Short mmCIF file of C-alpha atoms in Angstrom, two decimals:
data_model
loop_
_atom_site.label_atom_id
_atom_site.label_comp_id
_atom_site.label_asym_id
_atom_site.label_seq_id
_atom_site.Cartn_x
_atom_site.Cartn_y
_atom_site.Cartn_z
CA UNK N 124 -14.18 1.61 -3.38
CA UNK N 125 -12.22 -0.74 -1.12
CA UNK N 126 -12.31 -4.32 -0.19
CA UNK N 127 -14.16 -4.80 2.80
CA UNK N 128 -10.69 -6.43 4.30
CA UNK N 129 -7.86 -4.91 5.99
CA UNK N 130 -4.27 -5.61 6.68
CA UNK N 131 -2.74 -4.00 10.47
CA UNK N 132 1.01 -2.89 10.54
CA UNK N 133 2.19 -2.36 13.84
CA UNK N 134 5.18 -0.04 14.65
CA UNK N 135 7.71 -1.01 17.31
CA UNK N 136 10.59 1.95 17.53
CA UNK N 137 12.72 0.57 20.11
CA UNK N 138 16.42 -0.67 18.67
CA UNK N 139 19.33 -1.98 20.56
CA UNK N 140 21.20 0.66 18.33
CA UNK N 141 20.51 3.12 16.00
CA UNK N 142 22.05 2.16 12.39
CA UNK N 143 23.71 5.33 10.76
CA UNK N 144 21.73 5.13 7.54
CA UNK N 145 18.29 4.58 9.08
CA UNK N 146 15.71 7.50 8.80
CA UNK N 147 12.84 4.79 10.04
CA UNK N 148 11.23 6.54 13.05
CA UNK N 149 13.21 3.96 15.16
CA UNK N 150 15.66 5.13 18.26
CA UNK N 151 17.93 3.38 20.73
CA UNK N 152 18.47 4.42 24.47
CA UNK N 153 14.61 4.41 24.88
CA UNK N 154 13.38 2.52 28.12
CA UNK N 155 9.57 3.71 27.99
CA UNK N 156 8.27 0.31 26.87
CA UNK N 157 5.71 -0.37 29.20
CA UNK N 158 4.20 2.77 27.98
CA UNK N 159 4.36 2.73 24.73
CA UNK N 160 2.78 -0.60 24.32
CA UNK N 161 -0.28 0.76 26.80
CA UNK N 162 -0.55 3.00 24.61
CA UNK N 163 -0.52 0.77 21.48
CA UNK N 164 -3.09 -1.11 22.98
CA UNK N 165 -5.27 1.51 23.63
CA UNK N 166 -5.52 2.74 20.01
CA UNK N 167 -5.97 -0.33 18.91
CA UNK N 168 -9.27 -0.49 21.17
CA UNK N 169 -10.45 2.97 19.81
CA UNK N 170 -9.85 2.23 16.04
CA UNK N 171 -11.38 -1.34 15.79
CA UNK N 172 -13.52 -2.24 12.90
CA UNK N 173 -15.96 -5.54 11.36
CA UNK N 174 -13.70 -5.56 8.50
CA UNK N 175 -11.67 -9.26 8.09
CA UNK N 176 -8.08 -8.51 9.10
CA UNK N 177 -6.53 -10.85 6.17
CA UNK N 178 -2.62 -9.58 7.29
CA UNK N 179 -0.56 -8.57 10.19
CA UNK N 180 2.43 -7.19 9.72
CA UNK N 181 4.96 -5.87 12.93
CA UNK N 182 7.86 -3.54 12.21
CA UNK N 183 10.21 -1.25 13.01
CA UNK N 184 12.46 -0.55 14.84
CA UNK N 185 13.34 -3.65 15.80
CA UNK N 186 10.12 -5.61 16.76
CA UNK N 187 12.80 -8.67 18.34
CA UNK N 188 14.29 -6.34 20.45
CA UNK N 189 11.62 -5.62 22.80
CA UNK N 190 10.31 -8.75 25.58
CA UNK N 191 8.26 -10.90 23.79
CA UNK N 192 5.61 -10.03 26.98
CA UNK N 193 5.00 -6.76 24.75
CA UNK N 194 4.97 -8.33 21.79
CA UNK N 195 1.96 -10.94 23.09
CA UNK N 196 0.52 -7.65 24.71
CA UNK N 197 0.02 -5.93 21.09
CA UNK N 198 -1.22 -9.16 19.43
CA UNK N 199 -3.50 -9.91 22.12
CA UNK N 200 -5.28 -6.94 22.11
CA UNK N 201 -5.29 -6.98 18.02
CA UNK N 202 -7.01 -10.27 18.63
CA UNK N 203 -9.77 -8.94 21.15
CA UNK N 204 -10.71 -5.95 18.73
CA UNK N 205 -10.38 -7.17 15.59
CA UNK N 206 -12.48 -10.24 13.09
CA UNK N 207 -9.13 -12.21 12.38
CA UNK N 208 -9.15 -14.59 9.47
CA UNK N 209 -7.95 -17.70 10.03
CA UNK N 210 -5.63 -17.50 7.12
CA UNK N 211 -4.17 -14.79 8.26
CA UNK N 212 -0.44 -13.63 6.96
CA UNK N 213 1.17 -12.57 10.45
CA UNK N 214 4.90 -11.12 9.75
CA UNK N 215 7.27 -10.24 12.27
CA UNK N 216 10.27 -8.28 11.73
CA UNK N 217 13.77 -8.89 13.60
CA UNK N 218 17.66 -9.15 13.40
CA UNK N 219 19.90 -11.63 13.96
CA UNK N 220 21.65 -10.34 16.58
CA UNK N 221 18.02 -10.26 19.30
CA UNK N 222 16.12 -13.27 17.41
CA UNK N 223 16.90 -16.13 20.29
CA UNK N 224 15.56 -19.48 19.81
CA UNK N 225 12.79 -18.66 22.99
CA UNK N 226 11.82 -15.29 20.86
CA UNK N 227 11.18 -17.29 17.86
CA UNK N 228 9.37 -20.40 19.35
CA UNK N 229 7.05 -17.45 21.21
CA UNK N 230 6.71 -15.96 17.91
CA UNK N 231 5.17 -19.28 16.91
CA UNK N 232 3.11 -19.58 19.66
CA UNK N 233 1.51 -16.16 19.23
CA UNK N 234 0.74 -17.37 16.14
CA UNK N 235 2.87 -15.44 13.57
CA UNK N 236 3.64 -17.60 10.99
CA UNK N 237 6.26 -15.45 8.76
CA UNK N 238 9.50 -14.22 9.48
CA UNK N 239 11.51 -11.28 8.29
CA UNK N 240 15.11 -11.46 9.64
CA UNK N 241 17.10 -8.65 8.32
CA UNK N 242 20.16 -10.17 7.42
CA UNK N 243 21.43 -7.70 4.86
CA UNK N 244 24.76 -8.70 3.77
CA UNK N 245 27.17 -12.00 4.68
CA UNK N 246 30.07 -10.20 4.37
CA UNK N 247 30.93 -9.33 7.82
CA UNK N 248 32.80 -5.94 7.15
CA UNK N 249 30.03 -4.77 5.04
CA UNK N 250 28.01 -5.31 8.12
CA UNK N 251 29.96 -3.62 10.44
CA UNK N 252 30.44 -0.39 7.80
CA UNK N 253 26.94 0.12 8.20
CA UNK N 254 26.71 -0.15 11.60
CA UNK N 255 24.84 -3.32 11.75
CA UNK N 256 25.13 -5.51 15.09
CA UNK N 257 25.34 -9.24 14.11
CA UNK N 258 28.21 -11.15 12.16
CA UNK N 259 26.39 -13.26 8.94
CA UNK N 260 26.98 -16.26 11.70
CA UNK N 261 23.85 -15.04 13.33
CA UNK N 262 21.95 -14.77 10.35
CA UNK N 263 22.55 -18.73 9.87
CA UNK N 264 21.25 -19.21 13.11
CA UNK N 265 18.25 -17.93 13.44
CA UNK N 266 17.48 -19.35 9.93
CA UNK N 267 17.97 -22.16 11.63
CA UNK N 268 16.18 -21.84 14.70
CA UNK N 269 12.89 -20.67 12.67
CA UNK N 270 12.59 -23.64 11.22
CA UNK N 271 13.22 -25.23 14.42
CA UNK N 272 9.96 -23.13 16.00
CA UNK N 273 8.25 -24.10 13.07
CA UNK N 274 8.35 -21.01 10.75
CA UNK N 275 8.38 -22.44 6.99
CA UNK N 276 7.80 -18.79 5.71
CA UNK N 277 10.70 -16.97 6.37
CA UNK N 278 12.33 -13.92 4.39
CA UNK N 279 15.56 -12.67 4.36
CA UNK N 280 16.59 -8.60 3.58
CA UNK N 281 19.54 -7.91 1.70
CA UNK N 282 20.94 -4.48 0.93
CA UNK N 283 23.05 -3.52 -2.00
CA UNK N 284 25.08 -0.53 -3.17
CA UNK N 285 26.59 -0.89 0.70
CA UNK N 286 29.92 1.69 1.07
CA UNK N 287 32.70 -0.83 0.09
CA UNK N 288 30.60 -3.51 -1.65
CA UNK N 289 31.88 -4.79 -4.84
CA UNK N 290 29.89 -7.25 -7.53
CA UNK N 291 31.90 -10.10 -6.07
CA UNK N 292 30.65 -9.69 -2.29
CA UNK N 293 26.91 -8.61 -3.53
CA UNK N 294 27.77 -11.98 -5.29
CA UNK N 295 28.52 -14.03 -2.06
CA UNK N 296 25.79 -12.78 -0.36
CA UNK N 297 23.28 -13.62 -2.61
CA UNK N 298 24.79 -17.08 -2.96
CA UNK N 299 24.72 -17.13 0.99
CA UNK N 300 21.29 -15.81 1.40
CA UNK N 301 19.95 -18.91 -1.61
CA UNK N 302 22.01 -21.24 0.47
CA UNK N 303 19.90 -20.55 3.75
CA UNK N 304 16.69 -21.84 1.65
CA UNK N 305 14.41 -19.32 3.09
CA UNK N 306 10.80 -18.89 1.03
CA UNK N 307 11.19 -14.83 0.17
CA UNK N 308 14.03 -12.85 -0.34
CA UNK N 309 13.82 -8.89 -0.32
CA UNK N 310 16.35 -6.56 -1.95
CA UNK N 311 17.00 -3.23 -1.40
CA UNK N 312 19.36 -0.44 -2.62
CA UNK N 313 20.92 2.12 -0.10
CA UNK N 314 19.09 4.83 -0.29
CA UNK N 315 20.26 8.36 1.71
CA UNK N 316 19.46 11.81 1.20
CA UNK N 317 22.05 14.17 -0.22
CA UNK N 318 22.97 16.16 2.78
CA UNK N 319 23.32 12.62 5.27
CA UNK N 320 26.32 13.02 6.92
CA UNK N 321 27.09 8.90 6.33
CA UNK N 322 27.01 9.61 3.08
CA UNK N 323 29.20 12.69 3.23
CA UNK N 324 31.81 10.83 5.51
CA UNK N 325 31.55 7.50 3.00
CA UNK N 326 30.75 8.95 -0.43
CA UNK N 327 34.40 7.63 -2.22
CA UNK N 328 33.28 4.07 -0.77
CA UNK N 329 29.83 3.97 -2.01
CA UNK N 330 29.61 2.18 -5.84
CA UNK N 331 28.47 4.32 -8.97
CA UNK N 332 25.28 4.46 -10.41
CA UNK N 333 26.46 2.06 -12.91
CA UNK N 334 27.35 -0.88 -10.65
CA UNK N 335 24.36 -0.61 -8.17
CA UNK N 336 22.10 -1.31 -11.52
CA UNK N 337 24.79 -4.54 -12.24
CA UNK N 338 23.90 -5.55 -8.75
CA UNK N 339 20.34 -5.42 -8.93
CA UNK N 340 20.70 -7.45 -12.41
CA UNK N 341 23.07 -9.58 -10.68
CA UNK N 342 20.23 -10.24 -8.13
CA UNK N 343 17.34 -10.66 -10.85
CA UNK N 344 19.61 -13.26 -12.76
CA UNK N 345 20.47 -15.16 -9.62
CA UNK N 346 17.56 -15.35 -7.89
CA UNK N 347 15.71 -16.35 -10.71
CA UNK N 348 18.28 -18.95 -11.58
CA UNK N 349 17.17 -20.90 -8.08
CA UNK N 350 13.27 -20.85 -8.47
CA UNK N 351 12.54 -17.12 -6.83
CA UNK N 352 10.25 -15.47 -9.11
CA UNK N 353 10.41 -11.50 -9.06
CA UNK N 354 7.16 -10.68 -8.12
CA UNK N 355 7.87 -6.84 -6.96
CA UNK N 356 11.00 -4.80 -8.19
CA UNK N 357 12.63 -5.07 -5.12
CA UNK N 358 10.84 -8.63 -3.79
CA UNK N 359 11.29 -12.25 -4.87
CA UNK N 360 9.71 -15.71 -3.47
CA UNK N 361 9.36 -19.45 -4.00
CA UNK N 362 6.06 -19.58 -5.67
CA UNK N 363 3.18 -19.28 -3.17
CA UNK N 364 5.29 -17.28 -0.43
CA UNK N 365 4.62 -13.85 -2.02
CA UNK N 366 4.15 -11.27 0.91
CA UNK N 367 0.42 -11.08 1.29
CA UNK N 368 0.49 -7.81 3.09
CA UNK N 369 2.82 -5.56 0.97
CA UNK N 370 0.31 -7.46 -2.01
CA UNK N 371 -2.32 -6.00 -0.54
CA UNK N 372 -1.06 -2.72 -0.43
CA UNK N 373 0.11 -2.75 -3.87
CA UNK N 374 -3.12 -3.03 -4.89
CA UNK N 375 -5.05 -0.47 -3.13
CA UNK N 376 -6.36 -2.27 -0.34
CA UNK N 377 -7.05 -0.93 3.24
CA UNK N 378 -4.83 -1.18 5.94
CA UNK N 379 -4.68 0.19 9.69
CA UNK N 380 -1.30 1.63 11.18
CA UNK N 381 -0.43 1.23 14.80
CA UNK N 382 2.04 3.35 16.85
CA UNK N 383 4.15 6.48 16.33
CA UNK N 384 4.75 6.98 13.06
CA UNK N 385 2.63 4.73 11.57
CA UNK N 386 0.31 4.95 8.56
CA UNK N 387 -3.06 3.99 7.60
CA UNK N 388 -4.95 3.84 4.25
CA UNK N 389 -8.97 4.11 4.95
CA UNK N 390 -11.47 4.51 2.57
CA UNK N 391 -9.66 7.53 0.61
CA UNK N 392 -8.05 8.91 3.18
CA UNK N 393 -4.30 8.52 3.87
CA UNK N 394 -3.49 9.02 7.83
CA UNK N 395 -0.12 9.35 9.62
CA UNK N 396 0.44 8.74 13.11
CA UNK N 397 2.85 11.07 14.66
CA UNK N 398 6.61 10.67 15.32
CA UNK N 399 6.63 12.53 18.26
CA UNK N 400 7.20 9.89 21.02
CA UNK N 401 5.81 11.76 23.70
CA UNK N 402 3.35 13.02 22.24
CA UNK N 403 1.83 9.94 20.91
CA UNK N 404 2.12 8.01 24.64
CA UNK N 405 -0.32 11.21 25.63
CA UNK N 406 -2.73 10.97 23.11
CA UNK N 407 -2.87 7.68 21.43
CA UNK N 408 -6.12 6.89 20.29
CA UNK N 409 -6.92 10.20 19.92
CA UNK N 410 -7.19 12.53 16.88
CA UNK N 411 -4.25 14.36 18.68
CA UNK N 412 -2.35 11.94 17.52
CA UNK N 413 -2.52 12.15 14.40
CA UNK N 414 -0.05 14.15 12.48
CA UNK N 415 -1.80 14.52 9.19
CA UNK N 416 -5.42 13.16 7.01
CA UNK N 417 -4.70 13.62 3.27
CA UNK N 418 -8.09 13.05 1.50
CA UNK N 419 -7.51 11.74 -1.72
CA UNK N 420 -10.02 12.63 -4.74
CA UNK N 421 -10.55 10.04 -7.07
CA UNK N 422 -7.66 11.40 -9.68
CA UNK N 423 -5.02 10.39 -6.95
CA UNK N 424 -6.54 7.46 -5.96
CA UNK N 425 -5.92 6.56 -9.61
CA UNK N 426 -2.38 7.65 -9.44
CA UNK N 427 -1.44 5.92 -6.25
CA UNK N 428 -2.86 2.87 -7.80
CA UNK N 429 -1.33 2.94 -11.11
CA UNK N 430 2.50 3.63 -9.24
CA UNK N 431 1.58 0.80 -7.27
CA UNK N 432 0.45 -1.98 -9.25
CA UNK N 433 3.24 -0.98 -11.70
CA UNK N 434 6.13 -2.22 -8.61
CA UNK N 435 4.64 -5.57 -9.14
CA UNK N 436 4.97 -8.02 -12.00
CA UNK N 437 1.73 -8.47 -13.16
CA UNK N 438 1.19 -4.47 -13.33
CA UNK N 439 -1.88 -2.39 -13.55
CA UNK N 440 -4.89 -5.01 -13.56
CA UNK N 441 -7.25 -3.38 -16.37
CA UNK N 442 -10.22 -4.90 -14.96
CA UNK N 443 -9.13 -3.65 -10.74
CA UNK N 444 -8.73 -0.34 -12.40
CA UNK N 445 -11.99 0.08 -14.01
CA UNK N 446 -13.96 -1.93 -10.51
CA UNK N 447 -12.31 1.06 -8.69
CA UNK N 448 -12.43 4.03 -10.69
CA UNK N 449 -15.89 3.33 -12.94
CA UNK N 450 -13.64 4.43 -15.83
CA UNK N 451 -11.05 2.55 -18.49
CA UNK N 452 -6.87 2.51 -17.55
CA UNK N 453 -6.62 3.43 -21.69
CA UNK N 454 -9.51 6.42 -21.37
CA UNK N 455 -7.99 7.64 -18.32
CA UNK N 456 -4.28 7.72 -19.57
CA UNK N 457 -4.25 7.70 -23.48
CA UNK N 458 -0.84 9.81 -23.92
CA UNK N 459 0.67 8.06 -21.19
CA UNK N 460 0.23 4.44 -22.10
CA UNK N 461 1.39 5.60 -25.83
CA UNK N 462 4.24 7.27 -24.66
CA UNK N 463 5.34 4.37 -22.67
CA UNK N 464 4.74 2.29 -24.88
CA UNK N 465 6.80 3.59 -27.26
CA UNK N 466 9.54 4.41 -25.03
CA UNK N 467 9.82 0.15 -24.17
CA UNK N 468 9.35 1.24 -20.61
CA UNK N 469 5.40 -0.75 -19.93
CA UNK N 470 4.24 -3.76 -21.91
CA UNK N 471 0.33 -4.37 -22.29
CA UNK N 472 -1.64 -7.50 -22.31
CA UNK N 473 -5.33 -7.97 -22.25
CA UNK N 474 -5.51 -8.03 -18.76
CA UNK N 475 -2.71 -6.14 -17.45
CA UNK N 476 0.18 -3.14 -18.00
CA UNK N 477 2.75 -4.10 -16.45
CA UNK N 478 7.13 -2.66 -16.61
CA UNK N 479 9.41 -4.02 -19.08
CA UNK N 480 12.90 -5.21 -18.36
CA UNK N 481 13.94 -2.09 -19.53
CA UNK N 482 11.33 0.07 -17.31
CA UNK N 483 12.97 -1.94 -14.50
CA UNK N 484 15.64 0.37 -14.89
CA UNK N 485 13.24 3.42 -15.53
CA UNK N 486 10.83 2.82 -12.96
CA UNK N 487 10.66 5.93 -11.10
CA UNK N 488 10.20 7.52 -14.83
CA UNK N 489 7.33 4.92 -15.48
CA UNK N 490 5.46 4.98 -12.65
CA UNK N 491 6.04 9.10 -12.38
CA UNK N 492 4.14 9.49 -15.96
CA UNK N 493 0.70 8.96 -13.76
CA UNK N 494 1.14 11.80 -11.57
#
């Protein structure tokens, strides 16, 4: 049912410090590098396929923390197992406070050609409320010094509904982040669960329901204002600089998870990595491993895609739906496309089903009608 082409995530845990909000499987204090990327290599040698590796994509953690010796360790072996395209998307993730001008002209030279820099605010107090290392200063330079290394695709992560953010400083840093001219531009809502004790300790600073969806129009408006088309609810790009690998996901194609805590998407199947550091160092490359397989039958595979395709902009692709699944989106989901219809939440064309402005706002309900 899939694409005979494959995107590789790699997970890199190590931070300088652990941000108070984060539930990433990402930890500070950690010195066990060397073995953790023996180990990374050696599941990559044990889980190495003919299919074309279109994307690369390393994250974390903080992949710009760690020596770029590691780094060229994990892509080296990647490149000695694996049929790389020569096109290939190859994103690396890092913050401004560990991305040095040396790091990013390596970067270049190990032949990643996109850039994630996780900037997150330009207000320098919102930064330091959540715990965040750099000063917006930083941010500007390693914009800066990626283009000097010769990135030209580089993204920037912003965060809204920050404790103590108001629509004027969401403002500015939008403004800031446009300013930088960088080719993608990710944004993000705070997100915590009920019982984190940040959010217990902040909750009177955090902004309402209300305001976070003013932000996130504020951020639609803006962007699209200066040429970044919204290609994903939470992703926009200069035309062209969409992010190949989370596209490729989107749309139901394979993808191989390195690492602890990583996932992978193979044939049906749905395969975690575990997050038990030790644990994976012993056994990597091994089914003990693995912390879980979920099988998916061919009603869920439907699902997943549907809740997928409807994050991005064009939607559900009718004819990727029926290639698939052997069956038509409008036989397989007659009440639900109705309903939704009707409800203004999904908008149908003769090639797609894709969210309405107003099932921007609904998404979760959307997308949660094709469970």
């Amino acid at each position: 049912m899939i694409d005979k082409r494959s995107g590789i995530y790699v997970h890199i845990p190590f931070c300088q410090s652990k941000c108070p909000y984060c539930d990433f499987s990402s930890f500070a204090g950690n010195s066990s590098y060397g073995l953790y990327f023996e180990a990374l290599s050696k599941e990559v040698v044990s889980r190495s396929t003919n299919n074309q590796i279109s994307t690369i994509y390393f994250g974390g953690g903080t992949p710009s923390f760690v020596s770029t010796n590691f780094i060229a360790q994990a892509i080296k072996s990647i490149r000695n197992n694996f049929s790389i395209s020569k096109n290939v998307e190859a994103t690396i993730e890092g913050n401004p406070d560990s991305l040095t001008a040396d790091k990013l002209e390596a970067y270049r030279e190990l032949g990643f050609n996109r850039i994630s820099i996780g900037m997150q605010s330009a207000i320098d107090s919102e930064l330091e409320a959540i715990g965040r290392l750099h000063a917006f200063r930083h941010t500007k330079d390693s914009v800066a010094n990626a283009k000097i290394a010769g990135f030209d695709n580089i993204s920037l992560d912003l965060m809204f509904g920050l404790p103590g953010q108001k629509l004027e400083t969401w403002e500015r840093s939008l403004e800031s982040a446009i300013a930088l001219e960088p080719k993608h531009i990710s944004t993000y809502s705070l997100t915590l669960d009920e019982d984190s004790s940040y959010l217990i300790e902040n909750k009177e600073k955090f902004p309402n329901e209300d305001t976070e969806r003013e932000m996130y129009h504020m951020a639609y408006r803006l962007l699209s204002a200066s040429r970044y088309e919204s290609y994903e609810i939470s992703n926009f790009s200069i035309s062209g600089f969409e992010c190949a690998h989370n596209l490729d996901c989107w749309d139901l194609q394979e993808y191989l998870g390195f690492g602890m805590a990583a996932h992978s998407f193979v044939g049906n199947a749905r395969i975690a990595n575990t997050s038990n550091f030790k644990r994976y160092i012993a056994n990597a490359g091994t089914k003990e491993a693995v912390e879980f397989i979920d099988k998916l039958n061919k009603e869920e595979l439907m699902s997943d895609y549907c809740m997928l395709a409807l994050r991005t902009s064009k939607g559900i692709s009718l004819m990727r739906f029926e290639e698939l699944f052997g069956v038509n989106l409008n036989s397989a989901y007659p009440n639900v496309l109705d309903k939704l219809g009707k409800d203004g939440l999904v908008k149908a064309s003769p090639s797609f089903v894709s969210l309405t402005r107003k099932g921007l706002d609904f998404a979760n309900i959307a997308m949660g009608a094709f469970m």
